[in-house]
Coordinates of C-alpha atoms in Angstrom, one line a residue:
M6 CA -0.1 0.0 -0.2
M7 CA 1.4 3.7 -0.9
A8 CA 2.2 5.5 2.2
P9 CA 1.2 9.1 2.0
L10 CA 4.6 12.1 2.2
G11 CA 5.9 12.5 5.4
T12 CA 5.0 8.4 6.9
N13 CA 7.7 6.9 5.7
G14 CA 10.6 6.1 7.3
D15 CA 12.8 6.4 3.9
A16 CA 12.6 10.1 3.9
A17 CA 15.1 10.2 6.4
R18 CA 18.1 9.5 4.7
L19 CA 16.9 12.0 2.2
T20 CA 18.5 15.9 1.5
P21 CA 16.2 19.0 2.5
T22 CA 17.1 19.7 -1.0
Q23 CA 15.9 15.8 -2.1
R24 CA 13.1 16.3 -0.6
A25 CA 11.9 19.4 -1.4
N26 CA 12.1 18.4 -5.4
L27 CA 10.1 15.3 -4.8
I28 CA 7.8 17.4 -3.2
E29 CA 7.9 19.8 -6.2
A30 CA 7.4 16.6 -8.1
A31 CA 4.6 15.4 -6.7
A32 CA 2.5 18.9 -6.4
H33 CA 3.6 19.4 -10.3
G34 CA 1.8 15.6 -10.6
A35 CA -1.4 17.0 -9.0
L36 CA -2.1 20.3 -10.8
T37 CA -1.8 18.5 -13.9
N38 CA -4.4 16.1 -13.3
R39 CA -6.9 18.8 -11.9
L40 CA -5.6 20.7 -15.7
W41 CA -6.4 17.8 -17.5
Q42 CA -9.7 17.3 -15.9
A43 CA -10.9 20.5 -16.3
A44 CA -9.8 20.6 -19.5
L45 CA -12.6 17.2 -20.1
G46 CA -15.0 19.2 -17.5
Q47 CA -14.8 16.7 -15.0
G48 CA -13.3 19.1 -12.0
D49 CA -11.5 17.4 -9.2
R50 CA -13.0 14.4 -9.9
T51 CA -10.5 11.6 -9.7
A52 CA -12.5 8.5 -7.8
P53 CA -14.7 6.2 -9.5
L54 CA -17.9 5.4 -8.6
D55 CA -18.1 2.7 -6.1
G56 CA -18.2 -0.1 -6.6
L57 CA -16.8 0.2 -10.5
S58 CA -13.6 -1.7 -11.8
D59 CA -11.3 0.9 -12.3
Q60 CA -8.9 -1.8 -15.1
P61 CA -9.9 -1.6 -18.0
H62 CA -8.3 -4.1 -20.2
A63 CA -5.7 -6.4 -18.9
T64 CA -7.6 -8.7 -16.3
T65 CA -4.3 -8.7 -13.5
S66 CA -5.5 -5.0 -11.6
D67 CA -3.0 -2.7 -10.3
P68 CA -4.0 -2.3 -6.0
S69 CA -1.8 1.1 -6.4
A70 CA -4.7 2.9 -8.4
R71 CA -6.9 3.1 -5.3
Y72 CA -4.3 5.4 -3.9
A73 CA -3.8 7.9 -6.0
D74 CA -4.1 10.1 -3.9
R75 CA -1.8 9.9 -2.0
V76 CA 1.6 10.5 -2.7
D77 CA 3.8 7.4 -3.7
L78 CA 7.4 8.1 -0.4
S79 CA 8.9 5.1 -1.7
N80 CA 8.0 5.4 -5.8
L81 CA 9.7 8.9 -5.0
I82 CA 12.9 8.1 -3.3
A83 CA 13.8 5.3 -6.0
L84 CA 14.2 8.3 -8.1
F85 CA 17.8 8.7 -6.6
D86 CA 18.5 4.8 -6.6
A87 CA 17.2 3.4 -10.3
R88 CA 20.2 3.3 -11.7
H89 CA 20.2 4.7 -16.2
G90 CA 19.7 2.2 -18.9
G91 CA 21.5 2.3 -22.4
T92 CA 21.4 4.4 -25.3
P93 CA 18.5 5.2 -27.8
H94 CA 18.9 3.3 -30.9
A95 CA 16.4 2.7 -33.6
T96 CA 15.0 -0.1 -34.8
F97 CA 12.5 0.2 -38.3
G98 CA 10.6 3.1 -38.9
E99 CA 10.6 6.3 -40.1
P100 CA 11.9 9.4 -37.7
S101 CA 9.3 11.8 -35.6
A102 CA 6.7 13.2 -37.1
L103 CA 5.8 15.4 -34.0
D104 CA 7.4 18.5 -32.8
A105 CA 10.1 18.7 -31.0
A106 CA 8.6 20.4 -28.1
S107 CA 6.5 16.9 -28.2
C108 CA 9.6 15.6 -26.3
P109 CA 11.1 17.5 -23.9
P110 CA 14.6 17.3 -23.5
D111 CA 13.9 16.9 -19.7
A112 CA 11.7 13.3 -20.1
A113 CA 14.6 11.9 -18.7
M114 CA 12.8 8.1 -17.8
R115 CA 14.3 6.4 -14.8
N116 CA 12.8 4.9 -12.3
L117 CA 11.3 1.8 -13.9
G118 CA 11.3 -0.6 -11.3
P119 CA 10.7 -4.3 -11.5
N120 CA 10.5 -3.2 -15.1
A121 CA 13.6 -1.8 -15.8
V122 CA 14.5 -4.5 -18.7
H123 CA 11.8 -3.1 -21.0
A124 CA 13.9 0.2 -20.5
D125 CA 15.8 0.5 -23.7
T126 CA 13.3 -1.4 -25.6
L127 CA 11.2 2.4 -24.4
R128 CA 14.1 4.4 -25.1
A129 CA 14.7 3.5 -28.5
A130 CA 10.5 4.0 -29.6
A131 CA 10.4 7.0 -27.8
A132 CA 13.9 8.1 -30.2
R133 CA 11.7 7.1 -33.3
S134 CA 8.9 8.3 -32.2
G135 CA 9.1 11.6 -31.0
I136 CA 7.0 10.4 -28.1
P137 CA 8.3 10.9 -24.6
D138 CA 9.7 7.1 -23.5
T139 CA 7.8 7.6 -19.4
A140 CA 3.9 8.5 -21.7
L141 CA 5.3 5.4 -23.4
A142 CA 5.3 3.5 -19.6
A143 CA 2.9 5.3 -18.4
I144 CA 0.6 3.8 -21.8
V145 CA 2.1 0.0 -20.7
Q146 CA 1.1 0.9 -17.1
A147 CA -1.7 1.4 -17.1
E148 CA -2.8 -1.4 -20.0
A149 CA -0.6 -4.5 -19.1
A150 CA -1.3 -6.8 -16.1
K151 CA 0.9 -7.4 -13.5
D152 CA 2.7 -9.8 -10.9
S153 CA 3.0 -9.1 -6.8
G154 CA 5.9 -7.1 -8.0
G155 CA 4.5 -5.0 -10.2
R156 CA 6.2 -6.7 -13.3
W157 CA 4.4 -5.8 -16.8
N158 CA 2.9 -9.0 -17.7
C159 CA 3.8 -9.5 -21.6
Y160 CA 0.9 -12.3 -22.2
S161 CA -1.9 -10.0 -20.7
R162 CA -5.0 -11.1 -21.9
N163 CA -9.0 -9.5 -21.4
P164 CA -10.8 -12.2 -21.4
R165 CA -14.2 -9.4 -22.6
S166 CA -12.4 -8.9 -26.4
S167 CA -10.1 -9.7 -28.3
A168 CA -7.2 -7.7 -26.4
A169 CA -3.9 -8.6 -25.3
G170 CA -0.3 -7.9 -25.0
L171 CA 1.2 -5.5 -23.2
G172 CA 0.1 -2.8 -25.5
Q173 CA -3.8 -5.1 -25.3
F174 CA -4.3 -4.7 -28.9
L175 CA -6.9 -5.6 -30.8
G176 CA -6.6 -7.8 -33.4
G177 CA -8.1 -5.8 -36.1
T178 CA -6.0 -2.7 -34.5
W179 CA -2.6 -5.2 -34.7
Q180 CA -3.1 -6.3 -38.5
S181 CA -4.0 -2.3 -39.6
I182 CA -0.4 -1.0 -37.4
A183 CA 1.1 -3.9 -39.5
Q184 CA -0.7 -3.0 -43.1
K185 CA 0.6 0.8 -42.9
P186 CA 4.3 1.4 -43.8
G187 CA 6.4 3.2 -41.8
T188 CA 5.3 1.9 -38.9
W189 CA 7.6 -0.6 -36.9
L190 CA 5.4 -3.2 -37.2
N191 CA 4.7 -2.4 -40.9
A192 CA 9.0 -2.8 -41.6
A193 CA 8.7 -6.7 -39.5
A194 CA 5.7 -8.6 -41.2
E195 CA 7.7 -7.4 -44.2
Q196 CA 10.8 -9.6 -42.7
H197 CA 9.4 -12.3 -42.1
G198 CA 7.2 -12.3 -45.3
W199 CA 3.7 -12.0 -43.5
L200 CA 2.2 -9.3 -46.1
D201 CA 1.4 -10.1 -49.4
A202 CA 2.2 -7.8 -52.9
S203 CA -0.9 -5.5 -51.9
G204 CA 0.8 -4.9 -48.3
K205 CA -1.6 -6.8 -46.9
V206 CA -1.5 -9.1 -44.3
R207 CA -1.6 -12.5 -45.8
P208 CA -4.4 -15.1 -44.4
E209 CA -1.4 -17.3 -43.2
S210 CA 0.1 -15.4 -42.2
R211 CA -2.1 -13.7 -39.6
A212 CA -2.2 -16.1 -36.8
A213 CA 1.7 -15.5 -36.3
L214 CA 1.4 -11.9 -37.3
L215 CA -1.6 -12.2 -33.8
A216 CA 1.5 -13.8 -31.1
L217 CA 3.3 -10.4 -32.2
R218 CA 1.6 -8.7 -29.4
Y219 CA 3.0 -11.4 -27.4
D220 CA 6.6 -9.5 -27.6
S221 CA 8.0 -7.0 -25.4
T222 CA 10.1 -4.9 -28.2
A223 CA 7.1 -5.0 -31.1
A224 CA 4.3 -4.1 -28.5
I225 CA 6.0 -1.0 -26.8
H226 CA 7.4 -0.5 -30.4
T227 CA 4.0 0.1 -31.8
I228 CA 2.4 1.3 -28.9
A229 CA 4.2 4.7 -30.0
D230 CA 3.5 4.2 -33.4
Y231 CA 0.0 4.3 -32.5
A232 CA 0.2 6.9 -30.3
R233 CA 2.0 8.8 -32.6
S234 CA 0.0 8.1 -35.4
N235 CA -3.6 9.2 -32.9
L236 CA -1.7 12.2 -31.4
D237 CA -2.0 13.3 -35.2
T238 CA -5.6 12.5 -35.7
I239 CA -6.2 14.5 -32.6
R240 CA -4.2 17.2 -33.9
R241 CA -5.7 17.6 -37.2
A242 CA -9.0 17.5 -36.0
G243 CA -7.9 21.0 -33.5
L244 CA -7.1 19.4 -30.8
S245 CA -4.8 20.0 -28.4
V246 CA -2.4 17.0 -28.1
G247 CA -0.3 19.1 -24.6
K248 CA 3.3 19.8 -24.7
D249 CA 4.8 18.1 -21.2
P250 CA 4.8 14.6 -21.0
A251 CA 1.7 13.7 -18.6
T252 CA -0.2 15.9 -20.9
I253 CA 0.8 13.8 -24.3
A254 CA 0.5 10.2 -22.1
R255 CA -3.1 11.6 -21.7
S256 CA -4.1 12.6 -25.0
A257 CA -2.0 9.7 -26.7
Y258 CA -4.4 6.8 -23.7
L259 CA -7.4 7.8 -25.2
G260 CA -5.6 8.0 -28.9
H261 CA -5.0 4.0 -27.9
H262 CA -7.9 3.3 -25.7
L263 CA -11.0 4.3 -27.7
G264 CA -9.4 4.5 -31.6
P265 CA -8.7 7.3 -33.9
G266 CA -12.7 7.8 -34.5
D267 CA -13.8 7.8 -31.1
V268 CA -11.5 9.5 -29.7
V269 CA -12.1 13.6 -31.3
R270 CA -15.7 12.5 -31.0
F271 CA -14.7 12.2 -27.6
L272 CA -12.9 15.2 -27.2
K273 CA -15.2 17.4 -28.6
G274 CA -18.0 17.0 -26.5
G275 CA -19.0 13.0 -25.4
L276 CA -19.8 9.8 -27.6
G277 CA -23.2 9.4 -28.0
A278 CA -25.1 7.0 -25.0
T279 CA -24.9 3.6 -27.2
R280 CA -21.7 2.8 -28.2
A281 CA -21.0 4.9 -24.4
R282 CA -22.8 2.5 -23.4
T283 CA -20.8 -0.3 -25.2
L284 CA -17.2 0.7 -24.1
L285 CA -18.3 0.7 -20.8
T286 CA -19.7 -2.7 -20.5
A287 CA -16.7 -3.9 -22.4
Q288 CA -14.4 -2.3 -19.4
I289 CA -16.8 -2.8 -16.5
G290 CA -19.0 -5.8 -17.5
S291 CA -23.2 -5.2 -17.9
G292 CA -24.1 -4.8 -14.0
G293 CA -20.4 -2.1 -13.4
A294 CA -22.0 -0.1 -16.9
S295 CA -26.4 -0.2 -15.8
R296 CA -24.8 0.5 -11.8
A297 CA -22.3 3.7 -13.3
I298 CA -25.4 4.6 -15.5
A299 CA -28.0 4.2 -13.7
A300 CA -25.8 6.7 -11.0
T301 CA -25.6 9.8 -13.1
G302 CA -28.8 9.3 -15.5
D303 CA -26.4 9.1 -18.5
A304 CA -24.1 6.7 -20.7
S305 CA -22.1 8.7 -22.3
A306 CA -21.4 10.9 -18.9
A307 CA -21.1 7.6 -16.9
H308 CA -18.4 6.7 -20.4
R309 CA -16.7 9.7 -19.4
A310 CA -16.7 10.3 -15.7
W311 CA -14.8 6.2 -15.3
L312 CA -12.5 6.6 -18.2
T313 CA -11.4 10.5 -16.9
A314 CA -10.7 9.4 -13.7
Y315 CA -9.5 5.9 -15.0
V316 CA -6.6 7.7 -16.6
S317 CA -5.9 10.0 -13.8
R318 CA -5.1 7.8 -11.8
N319 CA -3.3 5.4 -14.0
V320 CA -0.9 7.9 -16.9
Q321 CA 1.5 9.1 -14.9
P322 CA 4.2 9.2 -16.8
Q323 CA 6.0 10.8 -13.7
R324 CA 6.2 8.1 -11.9
F325 CA 8.9 6.9 -14.2
A326 CA 11.0 10.2 -14.8

């Protein structure tokens, strides 16, 4: 369980300057949460509706999500203990289409904890896509199931859909990204001979392609490519995606979670009642969805409240900075 700031004995070993830096980081994260919620018309609401699940895809929930209003001092202290990873390196794909401000130079990722094994891949995907590595880590943290030690489960599955892997990609979405030139997955599919002359996935290769969702390198690079594509879609719709890692991560996560069509509708005013009910049911089950809709009196409002609260609690790139 997370401990509120000032109740953890490990704080005694920090210098006054280090403590001040930790408090400033925590305050910045809390302020970002409120500003982001205000932009979506949610005010300061951060708690889920009573009795509802807050895990959108993975089969194992993150227990720390229920303590998002507290400061995890142990994790903050780990900022000073975490080792730095290797140098970013690109493997497939093209340079970022995002502007330089989308990847601030101070977005250095240090605090991956038990997921440090993925550090090089996250950095490579960030260097290739222009999405901050901390933002990519936050998306994985929100999507993937985790074991009791907090390790991301590469074999995460959603029992209510075809979503699988660290990125919880649906089969159709994964295949469409594989067919999109310039993506890491497209280059990998071409390399394996899984695409025909027209660039479509060969029917006999579909199973092998979908199995690649369970490969952490493929999943992380594809998360980055999908994030870049969705952020571009949001921008083209005349909406802001932000410039700091936290806002970029949340904008990218909304696109990842909703898809390019629904994310624009969601940000411009909300989904229709039928679509909102369908998505809410897919995430928290029919019983939870019915209770949420009854509590708010409107399916669109219930879905917005649940998703906004989930993103605020779970998409926090500052955890990894």
